[in-house]
PDB file of C-alpha atoms in Angstrom:
ATOM      1  CA  MET A 123       0.000   0.000   0.000  1.00 39.00           C
ATOM      2  CA  ALA A 124       1.352   3.436  -0.909  1.00 42.00           C
ATOM      3  CA  ASP A 125       2.328   5.829   1.847  1.00 43.00           C
ATOM      4  CA  SER A 126      -0.110   8.749   1.840  1.00 42.00           C
ATOM      5  CA  THR A 127       2.660  11.182   2.773  1.00 42.00           C
ATOM      6  CA  THR A 128       4.868  10.535  -0.267  1.00 42.00           C
ATOM      7  CA  HIS A 129       3.249  13.342  -2.272  1.00 42.00           C
ATOM      8  CA  LEU A 130       3.893  16.057   0.305  1.00 42.00           C
ATOM      9  CA  ALA A 131       6.440  18.734  -0.479  1.00 46.00           C
ATOM     10  CA  PRO A 132       9.441  18.735   1.864  1.00 48.00           C
ATOM     11  CA  ILE A 133       9.262  21.251   4.695  1.00 52.00           C
ATOM     12  CA  LEU A 134      12.876  22.349   4.110  1.00 51.00           C
ATOM     13  CA  THR A 135      14.224  23.212   0.678  1.00 52.00           C
ATOM     14  CA  SER A 136      17.353  21.405  -0.503  1.00 49.00           C
ATOM     15  CA  ARG A 137      19.332  24.610   0.211  1.00 50.00           C
ATOM     16  CA  GLN A 138      17.987  24.739   3.776  1.00 49.00           C
ATOM     17  CA  ARG A 139      18.942  21.098   4.315  1.00 48.00           C
ATOM     18  CA  ARG A 140      22.512  21.772   3.136  1.00 46.00           C
ATOM     19  CA  HIS A 141      22.793  25.065   5.039  1.00 52.00           C
ATOM     20  CA  PRO A 142      20.150  24.758   7.730  1.00 67.00           C
ATOM     21  CA  VAL A 143      20.978  27.971   9.595  1.00 78.00           C
ATOM     22  CA  ASP A 144      21.271  31.229   7.684  1.00 82.00           C
ATOM     23  CA  LEU A 145      22.659  33.690  10.236  1.00 89.00           C
ATOM     24  CA  PRO A 146      22.465  37.433   9.613  1.00 89.00           C
ATOM     25  CA  GLN A 147      25.887  38.577   8.387  1.00 91.00           C
ATOM     26  CA  ASP A 148      25.484  42.100   9.759  1.00 93.00           C
ATOM     27  CA  PRO A 149      22.929  41.819  12.561  1.00 94.00           C
ATOM     28  CA  THR A 150      21.300  44.979  13.834  1.00 94.00           C
ATOM     29  CA  GLU A 151      21.429  45.986  17.485  1.00 95.00           C
ATOM     30  CA  GLU A 152      17.823  44.836  17.763  1.00 95.00           C
ATOM     31  CA  GLU A 153      18.668  41.385  16.302  1.00 95.00           C
ATOM     32  CA  LEU A 154      21.643  41.040  18.629  1.00 95.00           C
ATOM     33  CA  ALA A 155      19.519  41.937  21.651  1.00 95.00           C
ATOM     34  CA  ARG A 156      16.615  39.701  20.620  1.00 95.00           C
ATOM     35  CA  ASP A 157      18.473  36.611  19.399  1.00 95.00           C
ATOM     36  CA  TRP A 158      21.886  36.665  21.079  1.00 97.00           C
ATOM     37  CA  THR A 159      21.337  37.958  24.626  1.00 96.00           C
ATOM     38  CA  LEU A 160      22.141  35.422  27.333  1.00 97.00           C
ATOM     39  CA  SER A 161      20.104  35.305  30.517  1.00 97.00           C
ATOM     40  CA  ALA A 162      21.720  34.699  33.904  1.00 97.00           C
ATOM     41  CA  ALA A 163      20.553  31.064  33.671  1.00 97.00           C
ATOM     42  CA  ASP A 164      22.071  30.792  30.174  1.00 97.00           C
ATOM     43  CA  ARG A 165      25.408  32.129  31.421  1.00 97.00           C
ATOM     44  CA  GLU A 166      25.326  29.595  34.255  1.00 97.00           C
ATOM     45  CA  GLN A 167      24.904  26.810  31.696  1.00 96.00           C
ATOM     46  CA  VAL A 168      27.810  28.201  29.659  1.00 96.00           C
ATOM     47  CA  ARG A 169      30.057  28.250  32.738  1.00 94.00           C
ATOM     48  CA  GLY A 170      29.743  24.451  32.810  1.00 93.00           C
ATOM     49  CA  CYS A 171      32.070  24.289  29.793  1.00 93.00           C
ATOM     50  CA  ARG A 172      35.859  24.106  30.032  1.00 91.00           C
ATOM     51  CA  GLY A 173      37.840  26.746  28.179  1.00 91.00           C
ATOM     52  CA  ASN A 174      36.920  29.991  26.447  1.00 94.00           C
ATOM     53  CA  ASP A 175      36.417  28.447  22.988  1.00 94.00           C
ATOM     54  CA  SER A 176      34.159  25.762  24.416  1.00 94.00           C
ATOM     55  CA  ARG A 177      32.100  28.354  26.304  1.00 96.00           C
ATOM     56  CA  LEU A 178      31.690  30.470  23.191  1.00 96.00           C
ATOM     57  CA  ARG A 179      30.684  27.457  21.061  1.00 96.00           C
ATOM     58  CA  PHE A 180      28.121  26.448  23.692  1.00 97.00           C
ATOM     59  CA  ALA A 181      26.665  29.979  23.779  1.00 97.00           C
ATOM     60  CA  ILE A 182      26.440  30.060  19.979  1.00 96.00           C
ATOM     61  CA  GLN A 183      24.678  26.709  19.844  1.00 95.00           C
ATOM     62  CA  LEU A 184      22.302  27.689  22.651  1.00 96.00           C
ATOM     63  CA  CYS A 185      21.233  30.894  20.908  1.00 96.00           C
ATOM     64  CA  VAL A 186      21.010  29.265  17.476  1.00 94.00           C
ATOM     65  CA  MET A 187      18.903  26.379  18.790  1.00 92.00           C
ATOM     66  CA  ARG A 188      16.596  28.773  20.610  1.00 91.00           C
ATOM     67  CA  ARG A 189      16.150  31.011  17.542  1.00 90.00           C
ATOM     68  CA  TYR A 190      16.382  28.591  14.593  1.00 86.00           C
ATOM     69  CA  GLY A 191      15.601  25.191  16.105  1.00 83.00           C
ATOM     70  CA  ARG A 192      18.824  23.657  14.793  1.00 84.00           C
ATOM     71  CA  PHE A 193      22.501  23.465  15.648  1.00 89.00           C
ATOM     72  CA  VAL A 194      25.274  25.123  13.658  1.00 88.00           C
ATOM     73  CA  ASP A 195      27.437  22.646  11.736  1.00 84.00           C
ATOM     74  CA  ASP A 196      30.183  25.091  10.800  1.00 84.00           C
ATOM     75  CA  TYR A 197      31.216  27.995  12.986  1.00 89.00           C
ATOM     76  CA  ALA A 198      32.888  29.740  10.037  1.00 88.00           C
ATOM     77  CA  GLY A 199      29.471  31.208   9.162  1.00 87.00           C
ATOM     78  CA  VAL A 200      29.061  32.945  12.517  1.00 94.00           C
ATOM     79  CA  PRO A 201      29.829  36.649  12.028  1.00 94.00           C
ATOM     80  CA  ALA A 202      32.410  38.308  14.276  1.00 95.00           C
ATOM     81  CA  ARG A 203      29.762  40.777  15.453  1.00 96.00           C
ATOM     82  CA  ILE A 204      27.721  37.923  16.941  1.00 97.00           C
ATOM     83  CA  LEU A 205      30.816  36.224  18.366  1.00 97.00           C
ATOM     84  CA  ASN A 206      31.893  39.383  20.138  1.00 96.00           C
ATOM     85  CA  PHE A 207      28.401  40.224  21.380  1.00 97.00           C
ATOM     86  CA  LEU A 208      28.374  36.821  23.087  1.00 97.00           C
ATOM     87  CA  SER A 209      32.005  37.154  24.227  1.00 97.00           C
ATOM     88  CA  ARG A 210      31.277  40.448  26.005  1.00 97.00           C
ATOM     89  CA  GLN A 211      28.409  38.851  27.917  1.00 97.00           C
ATOM     90  CA  LEU A 212      30.700  36.018  28.996  1.00 97.00           C
ATOM     91  CA  ASP A 213      33.657  38.268  29.863  1.00 96.00           C
ATOM     92  CA  LEU A 214      35.737  36.586  27.154  1.00 95.00           C
ATOM     93  CA  PRO A 215      38.305  38.331  24.961  1.00 94.00           C
ATOM     94  CA  PRO A 216      37.202  39.480  21.476  1.00 93.00           C
ATOM     95  CA  VAL A 217      37.575  36.989  18.627  1.00 91.00           C
ATOM     96  CA  LEU A 218      37.265  37.003  14.855  1.00 92.00           C
ATOM     97  CA  ALA A 219      36.375  33.328  14.498  1.00 91.00           C
ATOM     98  CA  VAL A 220      35.800  30.146  16.462  1.00 90.00           C
ATOM     99  CA  GLU A 221      36.674  26.655  15.290  1.00 83.00           C
ATOM    100  CA  LEU A 222      34.774  23.407  15.590  1.00 80.00           C
ATOM    101  CA  SER A 223      35.685  21.410  18.682  1.00 81.00           C
ATOM    102  CA  ARG A 224      38.455  18.885  18.132  1.00 82.00           C
ATOM    103  CA  ARG A 225      36.456  16.379  20.142  1.00 85.00           C
ATOM    104  CA  GLU A 226      33.205  15.167  18.572  1.00 86.00           C
ATOM    105  CA  ALA A 227      32.147  13.927  22.020  1.00 88.00           C
ATOM    106  CA  THR A 228      32.340  17.492  23.371  1.00 88.00           C
ATOM    107  CA  GLN A 229      30.073  18.797  20.617  1.00 90.00           C
ATOM    108  CA  GLN A 230      27.590  15.977  21.222  1.00 91.00           C
ATOM    109  CA  GLU A 231      27.630  16.647  24.965  1.00 93.00           C
ATOM    110  CA  HIS A 232      26.951  20.355  24.364  1.00 93.00           C
ATOM    111  CA  GLU A 233      24.018  19.500  22.106  1.00 92.00           C
ATOM    112  CA  ARG A 234      22.619  17.086  24.696  1.00 92.00           C
ATOM    113  CA  ARG A 235      22.946  19.657  27.492  1.00 95.00           C
ATOM    114  CA  ILE A 236      21.302  22.368  25.387  1.00 95.00           C
ATOM    115  CA  ARG A 237      18.351  20.128  24.464  1.00 92.00           C
ATOM    116  CA  GLU A 238      17.917  19.216  28.128  1.00 92.00           C
ATOM    117  CA  TYR A 239      18.240  22.830  29.291  1.00 94.00           C
ATOM    118  CA  LEU A 240      15.690  24.063  26.725  1.00 92.00           C
ATOM    119  CA  GLY A 241      13.348  21.128  27.393  1.00 87.00           C
ATOM    120  CA  LEU A 242      13.631  19.813  23.837  1.00 82.00           C
ATOM    121  CA  GLN A 243      13.252  16.253  22.652  1.00 72.00           C
ATOM    122  CA  THR A 244      14.917  14.472  19.779  1.00 69.00           C
ATOM    123  CA  PHE A 245      12.773  14.306  16.659  1.00 69.00           C
ATOM    124  CA  ASP A 246      12.031  10.584  16.559  1.00 73.00           C
ATOM    125  CA  LEU A 247       9.967   8.300  14.334  1.00 79.00           C
ATOM    126  CA  PRO A 248       6.774   8.469  16.477  1.00 79.00           C
ATOM    127  CA  THR A 249       6.922  12.286  16.353  1.00 74.00           C
ATOM    128  CA  GLN A 250       7.422  12.206  12.592  1.00 76.00           C
ATOM    129  CA  GLU A 251       4.461   9.855  12.172  1.00 80.00           C
ATOM    130  CA  GLN A 252       2.267  12.063  14.358  1.00 76.00           C
ATOM    131  CA  ILE A 253       3.187  15.139  12.291  1.00 74.00           C
ATOM    132  CA  GLU A 254       2.521  13.273   9.032  1.00 77.00           C
ATOM    133  CA  ARG A 255      -0.927  12.172  10.276  1.00 78.00           C
ATOM    134  CA  ARG A 256      -1.765  15.750  11.270  1.00 75.00           C
ATOM    135  CA  VAL A 257      -0.554  17.154   7.953  1.00 73.00           C
ATOM    136  CA  CYS A 258      -2.484  14.520   5.967  1.00 75.00           C
ATOM    137  CA  ARG A 259      -5.700  15.641   7.700  1.00 72.00           C
ATOM    138  CA  LEU A 260      -5.279  19.193   6.427  1.00 70.00           C
ATOM    139  CA  PRO A 261      -7.725  20.413   3.770  1.00 66.00           C
ATOM    140  CA  THR A 262      -7.027  18.971   0.345  1.00 52.00           C
ATOM    141  CA  GLU A 263      -6.211  22.320  -1.265  1.00 60.00           C
ATOM    142  CA  ARG A 264      -2.562  22.770  -2.075  1.00 69.00           C
ATOM    143  CA  LEU A 265      -0.674  24.289   0.809  1.00 70.00           C
ATOM    144  CA  SER A 266       2.858  25.555   0.594  1.00 72.00           C
ATOM    145  CA  PRO A 267       5.534  24.191   2.952  1.00 69.00           C
ATOM    146  CA  ALA A 268       5.398  27.549   4.750  1.00 72.00           C
ATOM    147  CA  GLU A 269       1.695  26.969   5.421  1.00 72.00           C
ATOM    148  CA  ILE A 270       2.230  23.352   6.514  1.00 71.00           C
ATOM    149  CA  ALA A 271       5.183  23.999   8.852  1.00 70.00           C
ATOM    150  CA  PRO A 272       3.175  25.681  11.651  1.00 72.00           C
ATOM    151  CA  HIS A 273       0.985  22.565  11.939  1.00 67.00           C
ATOM    152  CA  GLY A 274       4.075  20.393  12.421  1.00 67.00           C
ATOM    153  CA  GLU A 275       5.495  22.845  14.937  1.00 68.00           C
ATOM    154  CA  THR A 276       2.249  22.701  16.921  1.00 68.00           C
ATOM    155  CA  VAL A 277       2.480  18.916  17.147  1.00 66.00           C
ATOM    156  CA  CYS A 278       6.094  19.130  18.286  1.00 66.00           C
ATOM    157  CA  VAL A 279       5.339  21.746  20.947  1.00 62.00           C
ATOM    158  CA  LYS A 280       2.386  19.741  22.289  1.00 63.00           C
ATOM    159  CA  ARG A 281       4.492  16.568  22.333  1.00 61.00           C
ATOM    160  CA  ALA A 282       7.255  18.366  24.259  1.00 56.00           C
ATOM    161  CA  GLY A 283       4.685  19.655  26.760  1.00 53.00           C
ATOM    162  CA  LEU A 284       5.701  23.284  26.276  1.00 49.00           C
TER     163      LEU A 284
END
């Protein structure tokens, strides 16, 4: 029997899948304040990391996950303005760039801690199936991925209990 979800357009474009986070290259003061400000609780989480580079990477990932719902794969795309806005909040010296951690285990541990701190769950097969069932019940008129995405987000938020 054919899967009823095979005719749905993907939520992310192929470009978004290859480059899932498109950070602003010259963020405004308002964007910095809105998307890159760390709370006292955030800074406490960051302090759990060893070393300045590790703290900065954790802060980047925390803010990116909160704003974009994904983790950064390559820190080369993080503008110096964002790096230094975070560095000032953490009392770290200014930097022009930050490199990926040499230890994959460290990066995975940061991602785990951030998910736990933000109350997020891994997107698993039961969640995917629940989203697909919800999307398949939408009206039969053609909806764009942008119109479908909020329905999937609602399912995810309800499942996470947020």
